[in-house]
Amino acid sequence: MDSASERSERKEHSPGQSFNDSNVDVAARLTAGLDASSLDPQVAAKLRRKIDFHLMPLMCIMYLMTFADKTTLGQSAVLGIMSDAHLTQNQFNLLGSIFYISYLAFEYPQNLALQRFPVAKWMSINIFIWAVALLAHAACKSFGALFAVRFILGAAEAAITPAFLIVTSMFYTRQEQTRRVGYWFLMNGFAVIFLGFLAFGVLHTKTSGFMPWQWLMIITGLLTLVTAVLFWFWFPDSPTTAYFLTPEERVLAVKRIQVNQTGVENKHWKREQFIETLKDSKVWVMALFSAISNLLNSLINQRQLIVNQFGFSVIQTTLIGCVDGVVEIVTIWVGVILATSKLGRGYAGILMFIPAILGCLLVNLLPSHMKVGLLFGYWLSIFGIAPSAIFLGWISTLTSGHTKRITTNAIILIFNAIGNIAGPFVWKKQYQPRNHVPWALLAAGCGTSAILLFVLRTILAMENKRRESEEHDETYDNVYITHIKADGATEEKKVDKAFLDLTDKQNRDFRYVL
């Protein structure tokens, strides 16, 4: 992962070098010149609880609403949207894909905006746009109109997951990140339960000229609008400016995540970090995993149709959707627990694909009259979602350097979108009602994804071993930042290498989490 020429080039730099403070991490300016001693564990734990209290509820609510909003299309399939909007099966599938086509197109611009603008404020603006577009669904009675609002949803949603990954890496240590990502990813399951009961409720709503699927869009859109307001006023942009932390706590919050060797953020886009990302083999393994593993996400918009085709009624299908949510919650929680154990992220993800593959095979092999068995197989396939939660919590621990981090996130989420674009087109009308071909492809996708996780873990383990055998690199051990004061005078302060906005290749003290 790092050539001998690159290592020798680093050693040509002399110790005691000076950096301009605009080129380093924002945390460097906050902590420069301070004592580098370790933080008291009790103080760190108290601070972490305070951060959890202010961040996790809002992040969980937001992720619940984003997933609920994405799955409104799938719920609407059994609430009358296809007949009311005169949609064919292919048009319905395209509405599922256009969301991710837009997501793909806007992913890197959104990541650049997240580097340029305050993270929380930029998220709030996108959540507001998202809410308005969702409310507009209720007025759409044609494929063209639905196509337009779904495109807007994708553009706005492209900011949410990368912003959550950035915020999680800003406030939490690498050991804490997987579990925190698990907390807000769990909301996908709660969203399925919430939407299942909501769909059941609106199904019994009798309003002249206003269909159940339209009520579903209005209710979820209004809730998302409220969430946008909450985020604007109460969600922090970074630990260096968080309103709920005192000036002393902000310094401690930054020192707490110093062990990550990833810094907090840097508002300057760096071309050399962008190029390094494109040359990094592990980034492309992660991207390929993201695309293939997300084929399983095609179940989001198809699950109601699939269960209905097993032989269950519309009312039964809406209630069974709540059980889907429970299964998703349990599988994600089990996956996160395994990932944070000695087993590690890579092996935990591989393990969770095993029941998913078994589930896909059961749905394909069981006879049509065994609808309970088919349903059980379908629920087992949901285990394949857990590796995505593990993977999201893993990404931020594998790269350093702010431009490299946002570029890596963008590449991975672009490939995520590619998988989600392709997924709906697997479910063609000619394969119904048993869908043997789609289920076979999902099983193959899960197996391939497991292999890619093994390859990724092997690459990381080999690089860690290589770094352990190297001599200590002193290039960035004695670095000062130059700060220009208001009177024009300059001063220099020593800063830890963790806050120099170095990439994981430049910082040889960086170790990859397995």
Short mmCIF file of C-alpha atoms in Angstrom, two decimals:
data_model
loop_
_atom_site.label_atom_id
_atom_site.label_comp_id
_atom_site.label_asym_id
_atom_site.label_seq_id
_atom_site.Cartn_x
_atom_site.Cartn_y
_atom_site.Cartn_z
CA MET A 1 0.00 0.00 0.00
CA ASP A 2 3.01 2.31 0.33
CA SER A 3 6.13 2.18 -1.86
CA ALA A 4 9.75 2.45 -0.70
CA SER A 5 10.18 5.64 -2.76
CA GLU A 6 7.28 7.26 -0.92
CA ARG A 7 8.82 6.36 2.45
CA SER A 8 12.25 7.71 1.48
CA GLU A 9 10.65 10.90 0.18
CA ARG A 10 9.04 11.48 3.58
CA LYS A 11 12.38 11.03 5.35
CA GLU A 12 13.96 13.78 3.27
CA HIS A 13 11.89 16.32 5.22
CA SER A 14 13.75 17.75 8.15
CA PRO A 15 12.34 17.59 11.67
CA GLY A 16 11.17 20.83 13.19
CA GLN A 17 9.29 21.84 10.05
CA SER A 18 6.61 24.52 10.17
CA PHE A 19 3.08 24.45 8.75
CA ASN A 20 0.77 27.40 8.06
CA ASP A 21 -2.24 27.03 10.37
CA SER A 22 -4.69 27.27 7.45
CA ASN A 23 -3.34 23.98 6.02
CA VAL A 24 -3.74 21.85 9.13
CA ASP A 25 -6.77 20.42 10.89
CA VAL A 26 -9.03 22.91 12.72
CA ALA A 27 -8.27 21.00 15.93
CA ALA A 28 -4.57 21.86 15.58
CA ARG A 29 -5.31 25.53 16.17
CA LEU A 30 -7.36 24.62 19.24
CA THR A 31 -4.82 22.27 20.84
CA ALA A 32 -1.49 23.70 19.62
CA GLY A 33 0.99 24.17 22.44
CA LEU A 34 -1.08 22.24 24.97
CA ASP A 35 0.20 19.37 27.11
CA ALA A 36 -0.01 16.13 25.14
CA SER A 37 -0.64 13.98 28.22
CA SER A 38 -3.46 11.45 28.06
CA LEU A 39 -7.00 12.33 29.12
CA ASP A 40 -8.31 11.06 32.45
CA PRO A 41 -10.56 8.03 31.67
CA GLN A 42 -13.37 9.22 33.96
CA VAL A 43 -13.35 12.68 32.38
CA ALA A 44 -13.35 11.10 28.90
CA ALA A 45 -16.28 8.80 29.78
CA LYS A 46 -18.30 11.69 31.21
CA LEU A 47 -17.63 13.75 28.09
CA ARG A 48 -18.61 10.84 25.82
CA ARG A 49 -21.93 10.49 27.66
CA LYS A 50 -22.59 14.20 27.21
CA ILE A 51 -21.84 13.95 23.49
CA ASP A 52 -24.08 10.87 23.19
CA PHE A 53 -26.92 12.71 24.95
CA HIS A 54 -26.84 15.61 22.48
CA LEU A 55 -25.99 13.77 19.24
CA MET A 56 -27.50 10.29 19.26
CA PRO A 57 -31.21 11.19 19.69
CA LEU A 58 -31.13 13.65 16.78
CA MET A 59 -29.08 11.35 14.56
CA CYS A 60 -31.41 8.43 15.29
CA ILE A 61 -34.53 10.50 14.58
CA MET A 62 -33.02 11.79 11.35
CA TYR A 63 -31.96 8.36 10.10
CA LEU A 64 -35.37 6.94 10.99
CA MET A 65 -37.06 9.63 8.89
CA THR A 66 -34.69 9.31 5.92
CA PHE A 67 -35.23 5.56 5.72
CA ALA A 68 -38.99 5.90 6.30
CA ASP A 69 -39.15 8.50 3.53
CA LYS A 70 -37.20 6.27 1.12
CA THR A 71 -39.50 3.33 1.78
CA THR A 72 -42.74 5.29 1.31
CA LEU A 73 -42.62 4.31 -2.36
CA GLY A 74 -42.54 0.61 -1.48
CA GLN A 75 -45.43 0.98 0.99
CA SER A 76 -47.38 3.02 -1.56
CA ALA A 77 -47.23 0.07 -3.97
CA VAL A 78 -49.92 -1.72 -1.94
CA LEU A 79 -51.76 1.52 -1.09
CA GLY A 80 -52.81 2.35 -4.64
CA ILE A 81 -50.08 4.54 -6.14
CA MET A 82 -49.53 2.30 -9.16
CA SER A 83 -53.14 2.51 -10.32
CA ASP A 84 -53.63 6.18 -9.35
CA ALA A 85 -50.47 7.32 -11.17
CA HIS A 86 -50.99 4.79 -14.00
CA LEU A 87 -47.58 3.17 -13.45
CA THR A 88 -46.31 0.03 -15.15
CA GLN A 89 -43.99 -2.35 -13.26
CA ASN A 90 -40.98 -1.01 -15.18
CA GLN A 91 -41.93 2.60 -14.40
CA PHE A 92 -42.32 1.72 -10.72
CA ASN A 93 -38.86 0.11 -10.76
CA LEU A 94 -37.43 3.19 -12.47
CA LEU A 95 -38.83 5.42 -9.71
CA GLY A 96 -36.82 3.33 -7.27
CA SER A 97 -33.70 3.72 -9.41
CA ILE A 98 -33.99 7.44 -10.24
CA PHE A 99 -33.59 8.23 -6.55
CA TYR A 100 -30.15 6.60 -6.65
CA ILE A 101 -29.23 7.99 -10.09
CA SER A 102 -29.71 11.46 -8.61
CA TYR A 103 -27.92 10.35 -5.43
CA LEU A 104 -24.97 9.20 -7.56
CA ALA A 105 -24.83 12.46 -9.56
CA PHE A 106 -24.88 14.68 -6.47
CA GLU A 107 -22.74 12.58 -4.10
CA TYR A 108 -19.35 14.16 -4.73
CA PRO A 109 -20.70 17.75 -4.98
CA GLN A 110 -22.49 17.17 -1.68
CA ASN A 111 -19.27 15.88 -0.07
CA LEU A 112 -17.39 18.96 -1.30
CA ALA A 113 -20.14 21.15 0.17
CA LEU A 114 -19.84 19.31 3.49
CA GLN A 115 -16.14 20.19 3.54
CA ARG A 116 -16.78 23.80 2.57
CA PHE A 117 -19.85 24.68 4.69
CA PRO A 118 -20.89 24.00 8.31
CA VAL A 119 -21.96 20.34 8.36
CA ALA A 120 -25.13 20.70 10.47
CA LYS A 121 -26.45 23.72 8.58
CA TRP A 122 -25.86 22.09 5.21
CA MET A 123 -27.63 18.95 6.41
CA SER A 124 -30.59 21.02 7.65
CA ILE A 125 -31.01 22.72 4.28
CA ASN A 126 -31.01 19.37 2.50
CA ILE A 127 -33.45 17.86 4.99
CA PHE A 128 -35.80 20.80 4.37
CA ILE A 129 -35.60 20.31 0.58
CA TRP A 130 -36.15 16.57 1.13
CA ALA A 131 -39.30 17.26 3.21
CA VAL A 132 -40.80 19.62 0.62
CA ALA A 133 -40.17 17.09 -2.17
CA LEU A 134 -41.81 14.34 -0.12
CA LEU A 135 -44.88 16.50 0.54
CA ALA A 136 -45.06 17.19 -3.20
CA HIS A 137 -45.46 13.43 -3.86
CA ALA A 138 -49.07 13.72 -2.71
CA ALA A 139 -49.87 16.01 -5.65
CA CYS A 140 -48.28 13.72 -8.26
CA LYS A 141 -50.60 11.65 -10.43
CA SER A 142 -48.23 10.72 -13.26
CA PHE A 143 -44.92 9.00 -13.83
CA GLY A 144 -43.25 12.26 -14.94
CA ALA A 145 -44.23 14.16 -11.80
CA LEU A 146 -43.15 11.32 -9.51
CA PHE A 147 -39.89 11.02 -11.46
CA ALA A 148 -39.13 14.71 -10.76
CA VAL A 149 -39.76 14.59 -7.00
CA ARG A 150 -37.86 11.31 -6.61
CA PHE A 151 -34.90 12.93 -8.39
CA ILE A 152 -34.97 15.83 -5.89
CA LEU A 153 -35.11 13.35 -2.99
CA GLY A 154 -31.97 11.62 -4.24
CA ALA A 155 -30.06 14.90 -4.60
CA ALA A 156 -30.92 15.95 -1.03
CA GLU A 157 -30.33 12.53 0.55
CA ALA A 158 -26.83 12.41 -0.94
CA ALA A 159 -25.72 14.74 1.87
CA ILE A 160 -27.09 12.78 4.84
CA THR A 161 -25.03 9.57 5.15
CA PRO A 162 -21.64 11.21 4.37
CA ALA A 163 -22.46 13.97 6.86
CA PHE A 164 -23.30 11.37 9.51
CA LEU A 165 -20.01 9.56 8.84
CA ILE A 166 -18.07 12.83 9.14
CA VAL A 167 -19.81 13.84 12.37
CA THR A 168 -19.33 10.37 13.90
CA SER A 169 -15.59 10.48 13.12
CA MET A 170 -15.35 14.02 14.57
CA PHE A 171 -16.84 13.17 17.96
CA TYR A 172 -15.97 9.50 18.60
CA THR A 173 -12.89 7.30 18.80
CA ARG A 174 -12.42 4.58 16.20
CA GLN A 175 -13.41 1.92 18.74
CA GLU A 176 -16.66 3.78 19.47
CA GLN A 177 -17.65 4.57 15.89
CA THR A 178 -18.99 1.16 14.82
CA ARG A 179 -21.40 1.02 17.74
CA ARG A 180 -22.58 4.63 17.19
CA VAL A 181 -23.15 3.97 13.50
CA GLY A 182 -25.03 0.85 14.60
CA TYR A 183 -27.28 2.97 16.83
CA TRP A 184 -28.46 5.22 14.02
CA PHE A 185 -28.46 2.42 11.42
CA LEU A 186 -30.80 0.47 13.74
CA MET A 187 -33.38 3.15 12.99
CA ASN A 188 -33.89 1.53 9.58
CA GLY A 189 -35.67 -1.30 11.38
CA PHE A 190 -37.71 1.07 13.54
CA ALA A 191 -38.63 3.01 10.39
CA VAL A 192 -39.99 -0.18 8.81
CA ILE A 193 -42.10 -0.85 11.93
CA PHE A 194 -43.28 2.78 12.09
CA LEU A 195 -44.15 2.83 8.40
CA GLY A 196 -45.90 -0.55 8.64
CA PHE A 197 -48.27 0.71 11.34
CA LEU A 198 -48.69 4.05 9.56
CA ALA A 199 -49.57 2.27 6.30
CA PHE A 200 -52.05 0.08 8.20
CA GLY A 201 -53.62 3.23 9.65
CA VAL A 202 -53.93 5.21 6.42
CA LEU A 203 -55.28 2.10 4.68
CA HIS A 204 -58.36 2.51 6.88
CA THR A 205 -58.61 6.27 6.25
CA LYS A 206 -61.61 7.11 4.11
CA THR A 207 -61.20 10.58 2.61
CA SER A 208 -62.99 11.62 -0.55
CA GLY A 209 -60.52 12.41 -3.33
CA PHE A 210 -57.46 11.68 -1.17
CA MET A 211 -55.95 8.22 -1.29
CA PRO A 212 -54.12 6.34 1.52
CA TRP A 213 -50.71 6.62 -0.21
CA GLN A 214 -51.13 10.42 -0.36
CA TRP A 215 -51.76 10.58 3.40
CA LEU A 216 -48.60 8.50 3.87
CA MET A 217 -46.56 11.10 1.94
CA ILE A 218 -48.11 14.06 3.79
CA ILE A 219 -47.56 12.63 7.29
CA THR A 220 -43.95 11.55 6.68
CA GLY A 221 -43.19 14.83 4.89
CA LEU A 222 -44.43 16.95 7.81
CA LEU A 223 -42.41 14.90 10.31
CA THR A 224 -39.30 15.38 8.17
CA LEU A 225 -39.96 19.13 8.06
CA VAL A 226 -39.95 19.23 11.87
CA THR A 227 -36.67 17.28 11.87
CA ALA A 228 -35.06 19.88 9.59
CA VAL A 229 -35.89 22.61 12.12
CA LEU A 230 -34.49 20.55 15.02
CA PHE A 231 -31.23 20.00 13.14
CA TRP A 232 -30.80 23.68 12.25
CA PHE A 233 -30.99 24.84 15.86
CA TRP A 234 -29.63 21.92 17.90
CA PHE A 235 -27.15 19.86 15.89
CA PRO A 236 -23.45 20.84 16.16
CA ASP A 237 -21.09 21.38 13.23
CA SER A 238 -18.01 20.01 15.01
CA PRO A 239 -16.59 19.50 18.53
CA THR A 240 -14.60 22.73 18.16
CA THR A 241 -17.82 24.79 17.98
CA ALA A 242 -20.44 22.56 19.69
CA TYR A 243 -22.84 24.78 21.68
CA PHE A 244 -23.32 22.20 24.45
CA LEU A 245 -19.60 22.01 25.25
CA THR A 246 -17.73 24.58 27.30
CA PRO A 247 -14.48 25.98 25.81
CA GLU A 248 -12.53 23.60 28.07
CA GLU A 249 -14.70 20.63 27.04
CA ARG A 250 -14.14 21.42 23.36
CA VAL A 251 -10.40 21.04 23.86
CA LEU A 252 -10.95 17.81 25.79
CA ALA A 253 -13.33 16.50 23.10
CA VAL A 254 -10.60 17.01 20.51
CA LYS A 255 -7.93 15.41 22.72
CA ARG A 256 -10.28 12.46 23.28
CA ILE A 257 -10.31 11.56 19.58
CA GLN A 258 -6.58 12.24 19.12
CA VAL A 259 -6.00 8.45 19.22
CA ASN A 260 -7.85 8.18 15.87
CA GLN A 261 -4.91 9.84 14.08
CA THR A 262 -7.55 11.32 11.72
CA GLY A 263 -8.11 14.84 13.07
CA VAL A 264 -11.47 16.63 13.01
CA GLU A 265 -11.82 18.60 9.76
CA ASN A 266 -10.05 20.87 7.30
CA LYS A 267 -11.95 23.32 5.08
CA HIS A 268 -9.30 23.32 2.32
CA TRP A 269 -9.57 20.83 -0.57
CA LYS A 270 -6.17 19.20 -1.21
CA ARG A 271 -5.41 17.89 -4.69
CA GLU A 272 -2.64 15.55 -3.50
CA GLN A 273 -5.02 13.81 -1.09
CA PHE A 274 -7.62 13.45 -3.87
CA ILE A 275 -5.04 11.78 -6.15
CA GLU A 276 -3.83 9.52 -3.33
CA THR A 277 -7.41 8.33 -2.82
CA LEU A 278 -7.76 7.38 -6.48
CA LYS A 279 -4.53 5.33 -6.27
CA ASP A 280 -5.47 3.54 -3.03
CA SER A 281 -6.37 -0.11 -3.73
CA LYS A 282 -8.40 -0.58 -0.55
CA VAL A 283 -10.75 2.26 -1.59
CA TRP A 284 -11.74 0.37 -4.74
CA VAL A 285 -12.24 -2.91 -2.87
CA MET A 286 -14.57 -1.03 -0.51
CA ALA A 287 -16.33 0.61 -3.46
CA LEU A 288 -16.91 -2.74 -5.18
CA PHE A 289 -18.26 -4.19 -1.92
CA SER A 290 -20.58 -1.21 -1.57
CA ALA A 291 -22.04 -1.72 -5.05
CA ILE A 292 -22.56 -5.49 -4.87
CA SER A 293 -23.78 -5.68 -1.27
CA ASN A 294 -26.38 -3.00 -1.97
CA LEU A 295 -28.14 -5.15 -4.55
CA LEU A 296 -29.95 -6.51 -1.48
CA ASN A 297 -31.34 -3.02 -0.89
CA SER A 298 -33.64 -3.58 -3.86
CA LEU A 299 -35.87 -5.33 -1.31
CA ILE A 300 -36.73 -1.89 0.15
CA ASN A 301 -39.20 -1.04 -2.62
CA GLN A 302 -40.10 -4.66 -3.45
CA ARG A 303 -40.74 -6.20 -0.01
CA GLN A 304 -44.49 -5.42 0.08
CA LEU A 305 -44.97 -6.80 -3.43
CA ILE A 306 -42.87 -9.90 -2.62
CA VAL A 307 -44.79 -10.74 0.57
CA ASN A 308 -48.10 -10.06 -1.18
CA GLN A 309 -47.06 -12.49 -3.95
CA PHE A 310 -46.30 -15.16 -1.33
CA GLY A 311 -50.09 -15.28 -0.88
CA PHE A 312 -50.74 -12.79 1.94
CA SER A 313 -53.50 -10.16 1.76
CA VAL A 314 -52.83 -6.40 1.57
CA ILE A 315 -53.69 -5.90 5.27
CA GLN A 316 -51.53 -8.89 6.28
CA THR A 317 -48.68 -7.55 4.14
CA THR A 318 -48.71 -4.12 5.85
CA LEU A 319 -48.59 -5.74 9.31
CA ILE A 320 -45.93 -8.28 8.30
CA GLY A 321 -43.85 -5.25 7.32
CA CYS A 322 -43.62 -4.44 11.05
CA VAL A 323 -42.03 -7.87 11.68
CA ASP A 324 -39.52 -7.05 8.91
CA GLY A 325 -38.46 -4.11 11.04
CA VAL A 326 -38.01 -6.24 14.16
CA VAL A 327 -35.88 -8.73 12.22
CA GLU A 328 -33.77 -5.88 10.84
CA ILE A 329 -33.22 -4.39 14.32
CA VAL A 330 -32.14 -7.75 15.76
CA THR A 331 -29.78 -8.58 12.87
CA ILE A 332 -28.10 -5.16 12.86
CA TRP A 333 -27.67 -5.24 16.64
CA VAL A 334 -26.16 -8.74 16.54
CA GLY A 335 -23.85 -7.66 13.71
CA VAL A 336 -22.65 -4.57 15.58
CA ILE A 337 -22.04 -6.57 18.79
CA LEU A 338 -19.97 -9.12 16.83
CA ALA A 339 -18.07 -6.35 15.03
CA THR A 340 -17.04 -4.68 18.29
CA SER A 341 -15.95 -8.00 19.82
CA LYS A 342 -12.61 -9.75 19.27
CA LEU A 343 -14.05 -11.12 16.02
CA GLY A 344 -13.66 -7.69 14.39
CA ARG A 345 -15.44 -5.86 11.57
CA GLY A 346 -14.37 -7.99 8.62
CA TYR A 347 -15.15 -11.42 10.04
CA ALA A 348 -18.41 -10.20 11.61
CA GLY A 349 -19.63 -8.97 8.23
CA ILE A 350 -18.71 -12.26 6.57
CA LEU A 351 -20.54 -14.23 9.27
CA MET A 352 -23.75 -12.21 8.83
CA PHE A 353 -23.88 -13.03 5.12
CA ILE A 354 -24.26 -16.77 5.83
CA PRO A 355 -27.94 -16.71 7.00
CA ALA A 356 -28.70 -14.19 4.23
CA ILE A 357 -27.47 -16.63 1.57
CA LEU A 358 -29.43 -19.44 3.23
CA GLY A 359 -32.58 -17.29 3.19
CA CYS A 360 -32.25 -16.50 -0.52
CA LEU A 361 -31.83 -20.21 -1.28
CA LEU A 362 -34.90 -21.15 0.81
CA VAL A 363 -37.12 -18.65 -1.03
CA ASN A 364 -35.89 -20.07 -4.32
CA LEU A 365 -36.22 -23.77 -3.46
CA LEU A 366 -39.36 -24.06 -1.30
CA PRO A 367 -42.66 -24.85 -3.08
CA SER A 368 -45.20 -22.02 -3.54
CA HIS A 369 -47.77 -23.44 -1.09
CA MET A 370 -45.30 -23.17 1.84
CA LYS A 371 -45.87 -19.44 2.24
CA VAL A 372 -44.78 -19.41 5.91
CA GLY A 373 -41.50 -21.11 4.93
CA LEU A 374 -41.06 -18.59 2.12
CA LEU A 375 -41.65 -15.77 4.59
CA PHE A 376 -39.07 -17.25 6.98
CA GLY A 377 -36.53 -17.46 4.15
CA TYR A 378 -37.27 -13.85 3.24
CA TRP A 379 -36.67 -12.79 6.86
CA LEU A 380 -33.34 -14.66 6.89
CA SER A 381 -32.27 -12.71 3.79
CA ILE A 382 -32.57 -9.51 5.85
CA PHE A 383 -29.42 -10.61 7.73
CA GLY A 384 -27.54 -9.39 4.64
CA ILE A 385 -28.32 -5.80 5.67
CA ALA A 386 -26.19 -6.06 8.86
CA PRO A 387 -22.82 -6.03 7.01
CA SER A 388 -23.75 -2.63 5.55
CA ALA A 389 -24.15 -1.22 9.07
CA ILE A 390 -20.80 -2.73 10.08
CA PHE A 391 -19.18 -1.40 6.90
CA LEU A 392 -20.44 2.16 7.42
CA GLY A 393 -18.92 2.17 10.89
CA TRP A 394 -15.67 0.79 9.47
CA ILE A 395 -15.12 3.28 6.62
CA SER A 396 -14.13 6.27 8.76
CA THR A 397 -11.54 4.21 10.65
CA LEU A 398 -9.67 3.25 7.46
CA THR A 399 -8.72 6.66 6.05
CA SER A 400 -7.16 9.86 7.30
CA GLY A 401 -6.77 13.34 5.83
CA HIS A 402 -9.99 15.31 5.45
CA THR A 403 -9.98 15.58 1.65
CA LYS A 404 -9.07 11.90 1.36
CA ARG A 405 -11.82 10.98 3.81
CA ILE A 406 -14.58 12.88 2.00
CA THR A 407 -13.36 11.59 -1.37
CA THR A 408 -13.33 8.01 -0.07
CA ASN A 409 -16.83 8.47 1.35
CA ALA A 410 -18.02 9.90 -1.97
CA ILE A 411 -16.56 7.04 -4.05
CA ILE A 412 -18.04 4.40 -1.75
CA LEU A 413 -21.47 6.06 -1.68
CA ILE A 414 -21.42 6.55 -5.47
CA PHE A 415 -20.86 2.80 -5.87
CA ASN A 416 -23.55 2.29 -3.24
CA ALA A 417 -25.88 4.21 -5.55
CA ILE A 418 -24.82 2.10 -8.55
CA GLY A 419 -25.84 -1.04 -6.66
CA ASN A 420 -29.13 0.53 -5.69
CA ILE A 421 -29.77 1.69 -9.26
CA ALA A 422 -29.20 -1.80 -10.66
CA GLY A 423 -31.13 -3.60 -7.92
CA PRO A 424 -34.73 -2.68 -8.84
CA PHE A 425 -34.27 -3.81 -12.45
CA VAL A 426 -33.59 -7.34 -11.23
CA TRP A 427 -37.27 -7.59 -10.23
CA LYS A 428 -38.86 -7.89 -13.68
CA LYS A 429 -42.52 -8.76 -14.17
CA GLN A 430 -41.55 -11.84 -16.20
CA TYR A 431 -39.97 -13.38 -13.06
CA GLN A 432 -43.09 -12.97 -10.88
CA PRO A 433 -44.53 -14.39 -8.70
CA ARG A 434 -41.61 -16.59 -7.51
CA ASN A 435 -38.76 -14.34 -8.71
CA HIS A 436 -36.25 -17.20 -8.98
CA VAL A 437 -33.70 -15.16 -10.96
CA PRO A 438 -33.68 -12.15 -8.58
CA TRP A 439 -33.26 -14.35 -5.51
CA ALA A 440 -30.42 -16.30 -7.16
CA LEU A 441 -28.66 -13.03 -8.00
CA LEU A 442 -29.08 -11.79 -4.41
CA ALA A 443 -27.54 -15.02 -3.07
CA ALA A 444 -24.59 -14.64 -5.47
CA GLY A 445 -24.22 -10.99 -4.47
CA CYS A 446 -24.07 -11.88 -0.77
CA GLY A 447 -21.42 -14.53 -1.44
CA THR A 448 -19.30 -12.16 -3.55
CA SER A 449 -19.61 -9.43 -0.90
CA ALA A 450 -18.36 -11.82 1.78
CA ILE A 451 -15.30 -12.61 -0.36
CA LEU A 452 -14.60 -8.89 -0.85
CA LEU A 453 -14.73 -8.32 2.92
CA PHE A 454 -12.15 -11.07 3.35
CA VAL A 455 -9.91 -9.48 0.69
CA LEU A 456 -10.23 -6.06 2.36
CA ARG A 457 -9.39 -7.41 5.79
CA THR A 458 -6.36 -9.27 4.38
CA ILE A 459 -5.03 -6.09 2.71
CA LEU A 460 -5.40 -4.12 5.96
CA ALA A 461 -3.81 -6.82 8.13
CA MET A 462 -0.81 -7.08 5.78
CA GLU A 463 -0.31 -3.31 5.83
CA ASN A 464 -0.52 -3.19 9.64
CA LYS A 465 2.11 -5.94 9.83
CA ARG A 466 4.35 -4.04 7.40
CA ARG A 467 4.13 -0.86 9.50
CA GLU A 468 4.91 -2.73 12.70
CA SER A 469 8.18 -3.93 11.13
CA GLU A 470 9.22 -0.44 9.96
CA GLU A 471 11.54 1.86 11.88
CA HIS A 472 9.74 4.73 13.57
CA ASP A 473 9.13 7.58 11.11
CA GLU A 474 10.13 10.89 12.75
CA THR A 475 9.09 13.11 9.83
CA TYR A 476 6.12 14.68 11.59
CA ASP A 477 7.16 14.26 15.24
CA ASN A 478 8.42 17.81 15.71
CA VAL A 479 6.05 20.09 13.82
CA TYR A 480 4.96 23.64 14.54
CA ILE A 481 2.13 25.68 13.09
CA THR A 482 2.69 29.30 12.14
CA HIS A 483 -0.11 31.61 13.21
CA ILE A 484 -0.40 35.23 12.07
CA LYS A 485 -1.76 37.42 14.86
CA ALA A 486 -3.97 40.49 14.45
CA ASP A 487 -0.96 42.84 14.71
CA GLY A 488 0.81 41.02 11.87
CA ALA A 489 3.31 39.25 14.09
CA THR A 490 3.78 35.48 13.74
CA GLU A 491 4.05 32.84 16.42
CA GLU A 492 4.81 29.11 16.32
CA LYS A 493 3.21 26.41 18.43
CA LYS A 494 3.99 22.69 18.49
CA VAL A 495 1.15 20.44 17.33
CA ASP A 496 0.55 16.68 17.46
CA LYS A 497 0.79 14.86 14.12
CA ALA A 498 -2.79 13.60 14.60
CA PHE A 499 -3.97 17.13 13.78
CA LEU A 500 -1.74 17.87 10.78
CA ASP A 501 -4.38 16.62 8.31
CA LEU A 502 -2.06 13.80 7.23
CA THR A 503 -3.39 10.89 5.20
CA ASP A 504 -3.22 7.32 6.47
CA LYS A 505 -0.29 6.74 4.09
CA GLN A 506 1.67 9.77 5.32
CA ASN A 507 1.14 9.01 9.00
CA ARG A 508 3.02 5.77 9.66
CA ASP A 509 1.62 5.64 13.21
CA PHE A 510 -1.82 5.05 11.69
CA ARG A 511 -3.11 1.49 12.12
CA TYR A 512 -6.10 0.05 10.29
CA VAL A 513 -8.97 -1.35 12.34
CA LEU A 514 -9.70 -4.96 11.38
#
